[in-house]
Amino acid sequence: MRRLLRTLSLLAFLPGAAMAAVESRPVAVELVLAVDVSSSIDRDEYLLQIRGLVRALRSPDVIRAVEMAHGGVAISVMLWAGEKEQQQRIPWMLAREAADLEELAARVAGLNRIRIWGVTAIGEALSKAHRLFGNNGFQGARRVIDVSGDGRSNGGRPLHLARTTALADGVVINGLAVVNDDPDLETYYREELIGGPGAFVMAIADFNDFEQAIRKKLIREIGVVGMVEAVPGR
């Protein structure tokens, strides 16, 4: 009894830690969607990404995958570009059914593009996305960063350092490579970006294929692998 009272007394002096331990909600996956908005992506390509993600979130396959995920899926959306151009635009929210995904899709549809300067800082994006998992109110069986982009890292924190830090913390990093400007980007993503148990990279020819690819990628990341089909041509 004295030991229990002593423990409770100690917790009284650590309200933040105690609250985090009590309030973290178990979910199947904590997922950060990190969307590239650097200057290599023009206005039409940006809109194809946003509209593609919106339609993917509303698709019956994604809805079914979320409904099958034990505890639901915690999702946050981040836009990224250069060294100091990473913004969590949609805070963490829990998706368990179609209504939740509809709310998320509506918020994605309303996103405005962040100010950009031209650099593609994937290492900075990874570091920011990794930090988003801290004290977010959820405890996922898996934590996943979903990076989409059309170029190699050319500024900011070295990618290998950010990747090593995230992987050491048990985070899985997946990639969606748009190879219209760089035919070898899929290989670069595979060798330099992705990592962790079950990590994978998908490649598409251009942003016109983004909707189909991100839909299948979301299903796979949520965990219902059997529902995923191969991306045409890959």
PDB file of N, CA, C and O in Angstrom, residues 126 130 133 143 145 157 159-173 193-197:
ATOM      1  N   LEU A 126      11.379  14.762 -43.082  1.00  0.00           N
ATOM      2  CA  LEU A 126      11.369  13.569 -42.237  1.00  0.00           C
ATOM      3  C   LEU A 126      11.485  13.934 -40.764  1.00  0.00           C
ATOM      4  O   LEU A 126      10.791  13.367 -39.912  1.00  0.00           O
ATOM      5  N   HIS A 130       8.659  13.129 -38.040  1.00  0.00           N
ATOM      6  CA  HIS A 130       9.002  12.286 -36.893  1.00  0.00           C
ATOM      7  C   HIS A 130       8.592  12.950 -35.584  1.00  0.00           C
ATOM      8  O   HIS A 130       8.034  12.306 -34.688  1.00  0.00           O
ATOM      9  N   PHE A 133       4.925  12.694 -34.005  1.00  0.00           N
ATOM     10  CA  PHE A 133       4.431  11.552 -33.245  1.00  0.00           C
ATOM     11  C   PHE A 133       4.485  11.789 -31.737  1.00  0.00           C
ATOM     12  O   PHE A 133       3.810  11.103 -30.975  1.00  0.00           O
ATOM     13  N   ARG A 143       3.848   3.155 -36.539  1.00  0.00           N
ATOM     14  CA  ARG A 143       3.954   4.584 -36.851  1.00  0.00           C
ATOM     15  C   ARG A 143       4.596   4.702 -38.224  1.00  0.00           C
ATOM     16  O   ARG A 143       5.680   4.170 -38.451  1.00  0.00           O
ATOM     17  N   ILE A 145       5.487   7.188 -41.749  1.00  0.00           N
ATOM     18  CA  ILE A 145       5.595   8.450 -42.485  1.00  0.00           C
ATOM     19  C   ILE A 145       5.481   8.128 -43.968  1.00  0.00           C
ATOM     20  O   ILE A 145       6.247   7.327 -44.503  1.00  0.00           O
ATOM     21  N   ARG A 157      18.744  19.469 -43.673  1.00  0.00           N
ATOM     22  CA  ARG A 157      19.389  18.392 -42.948  1.00  0.00           C
ATOM     23  C   ARG A 157      19.657  17.201 -43.854  1.00  0.00           C
ATOM     24  O   ARG A 157      18.790  16.826 -44.656  1.00  0.00           O
ATOM     25  N   LEU A 159      19.597  13.780 -45.492  1.00  0.00           N
ATOM     26  CA  LEU A 159      18.520  12.804 -45.451  1.00  0.00           C
ATOM     27  C   LEU A 159      18.893  11.583 -44.624  1.00  0.00           C
ATOM     28  O   LEU A 159      18.076  11.069 -43.856  1.00  0.00           O
ATOM     29  N   HIS A 160      20.132  11.115 -44.746  1.00  0.00           N
ATOM     30  CA  HIS A 160      20.502   9.887 -44.048  1.00  0.00           C
ATOM     31  C   HIS A 160      20.454  10.049 -42.534  1.00  0.00           C
ATOM     32  O   HIS A 160      20.144   9.102 -41.812  1.00  0.00           O
ATOM     33  N   LEU A 161      20.728  11.267 -42.033  1.00  0.00           N
ATOM     34  CA  LEU A 161      20.666  11.493 -40.589  1.00  0.00           C
ATOM     35  C   LEU A 161      19.217  11.454 -40.093  1.00  0.00           C
ATOM     36  O   LEU A 161      18.911  10.834 -39.073  1.00  0.00           O
ATOM     37  N   ALA A 162      18.330  12.136 -40.812  1.00  0.00           N
ATOM     38  CA  ALA A 162      16.912  12.141 -40.427  1.00  0.00           C
ATOM     39  C   ALA A 162      16.328  10.739 -40.519  1.00  0.00           C
ATOM     40  O   ALA A 162      15.560  10.313 -39.650  1.00  0.00           O
ATOM     41  N   ARG A 163      16.696  10.024 -41.550  1.00  0.00           N
ATOM     42  CA  ARG A 163      16.207   8.656 -41.738  1.00  0.00           C
ATOM     43  C   ARG A 163      16.681   7.750 -40.608  1.00  0.00           C
ATOM     44  O   ARG A 163      15.882   6.997 -40.031  1.00  0.00           O
ATOM     45  N   THR A 164      17.959   7.830 -40.274  1.00  0.00           N
ATOM     46  CA  THR A 164      18.519   6.987 -39.209  1.00  0.00           C
ATOM     47  C   THR A 164      17.819   7.248 -37.883  1.00  0.00           C
ATOM     48  O   THR A 164      17.488   6.313 -37.136  1.00  0.00           O
ATOM     49  N   THR A 165      17.566   8.511 -37.577  1.00  0.00           N
ATOM     50  CA  THR A 165      16.908   8.873 -36.321  1.00  0.00           C
ATOM     51  C   THR A 165      15.492   8.307 -36.252  1.00  0.00           C
ATOM     52  O   THR A 165      15.074   7.743 -35.240  1.00  0.00           O
ATOM     53  N   ALA A 166      14.743   8.458 -37.341  1.00  0.00           N
ATOM     54  CA  ALA A 166      13.366   7.959 -37.357  1.00  0.00           C
ATOM     55  C   ALA A 166      13.320   6.438 -37.260  1.00  0.00           C
ATOM     56  O   ALA A 166      12.526   5.874 -36.506  1.00  0.00           O
ATOM     57  N   LEU A 167      14.181   5.758 -38.003  1.00  0.00           N
ATOM     58  CA  LEU A 167      14.186   4.293 -37.981  1.00  0.00           C
ATOM     59  C   LEU A 167      14.580   3.764 -36.612  1.00  0.00           C
ATOM     60  O   LEU A 167      14.037   2.755 -36.152  1.00  0.00           O
ATOM     61  N   ALA A 168      15.519   4.445 -35.942  1.00  0.00           N
ATOM     62  CA  ALA A 168      15.935   4.015 -34.610  1.00  0.00           C
ATOM     63  C   ALA A 168      14.800   4.120 -33.603  1.00  0.00           C
ATOM     64  O   ALA A 168      14.797   3.418 -32.582  1.00  0.00           O
ATOM     65  N   ASP A 169      13.821   4.968 -33.895  1.00  0.00           N
ATOM     66  CA  ASP A 169      12.665   5.140 -33.017  1.00  0.00           C
ATOM     67  C   ASP A 169      11.505   4.228 -33.419  1.00  0.00           C
ATOM     68  O   ASP A 169      10.398   4.364 -32.891  1.00  0.00           O
ATOM     69  N   GLY A 170      11.745   3.338 -34.345  1.00  0.00           N
ATOM     70  CA  GLY A 170      10.712   2.385 -34.746  1.00  0.00           C
ATOM     71  C   GLY A 170       9.730   2.880 -35.772  1.00  0.00           C
ATOM     72  O   GLY A 170       8.692   2.245 -36.006  1.00  0.00           O
ATOM     73  N   VAL A 171      10.018   4.015 -36.405  1.00  0.00           N
ATOM     74  CA  VAL A 171       9.109   4.578 -37.414  1.00  0.00           C
ATOM     75  C   VAL A 171       9.366   3.920 -38.765  1.00  0.00           C
ATOM     76  O   VAL A 171      10.521   3.678 -39.143  1.00  0.00           O
ATOM     77  N   VAL A 172       8.313   3.638 -39.496  1.00  0.00           N
ATOM     78  CA  VAL A 172       8.417   3.106 -40.857  1.00  0.00           C
ATOM     79  C   VAL A 172       8.286   4.265 -41.842  1.00  0.00           C
ATOM     80  O   VAL A 172       7.418   5.131 -41.674  1.00  0.00           O
ATOM     81  N   ILE A 173       9.137   4.279 -42.858  1.00  0.00           N
ATOM     82  CA  ILE A 173       9.110   5.345 -43.873  1.00  0.00           C
ATOM     83  C   ILE A 173       8.810   4.723 -45.223  1.00  0.00           C
ATOM     84  O   ILE A 173       9.541   3.839 -45.689  1.00  0.00           O
ATOM     85  N   LEU A 193      15.678   6.628 -48.871  1.00  0.00           N
ATOM     86  CA  LEU A 193      14.559   7.174 -48.098  1.00  0.00           C
ATOM     87  C   LEU A 193      13.837   6.132 -47.261  1.00  0.00           C
ATOM     88  O   LEU A 193      13.748   6.268 -46.037  1.00  0.00           O
ATOM     89  N   ILE A 194      13.291   5.116 -47.882  1.00  0.00           N
ATOM     90  CA  ILE A 194      12.395   4.213 -47.155  1.00  0.00           C
ATOM     91  C   ILE A 194      13.162   3.343 -46.156  1.00  0.00           C
ATOM     92  O   ILE A 194      14.370   3.156 -46.269  1.00  0.00           O
ATOM     93  N   GLY A 195      12.425   2.810 -45.184  1.00  0.00           N
ATOM     94  CA  GLY A 195      13.051   1.936 -44.206  1.00  0.00           C
ATOM     95  C   GLY A 195      12.066   1.506 -43.144  1.00  0.00           C
ATOM     96  O   GLY A 195      10.987   2.085 -42.994  1.00  0.00           O
ATOM     97  N   GLY A 196      12.428   0.458 -42.410  1.00  0.00           N
ATOM     98  CA  GLY A 196      11.567  -0.068 -41.367  1.00  0.00           C
ATOM     99  C   GLY A 196      10.828  -1.306 -41.845  1.00  0.00           C
ATOM    100  O   GLY A 196      10.790  -1.604 -43.042  1.00  0.00           O
ATOM    101  N   PRO A 197      10.221  -2.049 -40.916  1.00  0.00           N
ATOM    102  CA  PRO A 197       9.520  -3.288 -41.260  1.00  0.00           C
ATOM    103  C   PRO A 197       8.403  -3.059 -42.286  1.00  0.00           C
ATOM    104  O   PRO A 197       7.522  -2.238 -42.072  1.00  0.00           O
TER     105      PRO A 197
END
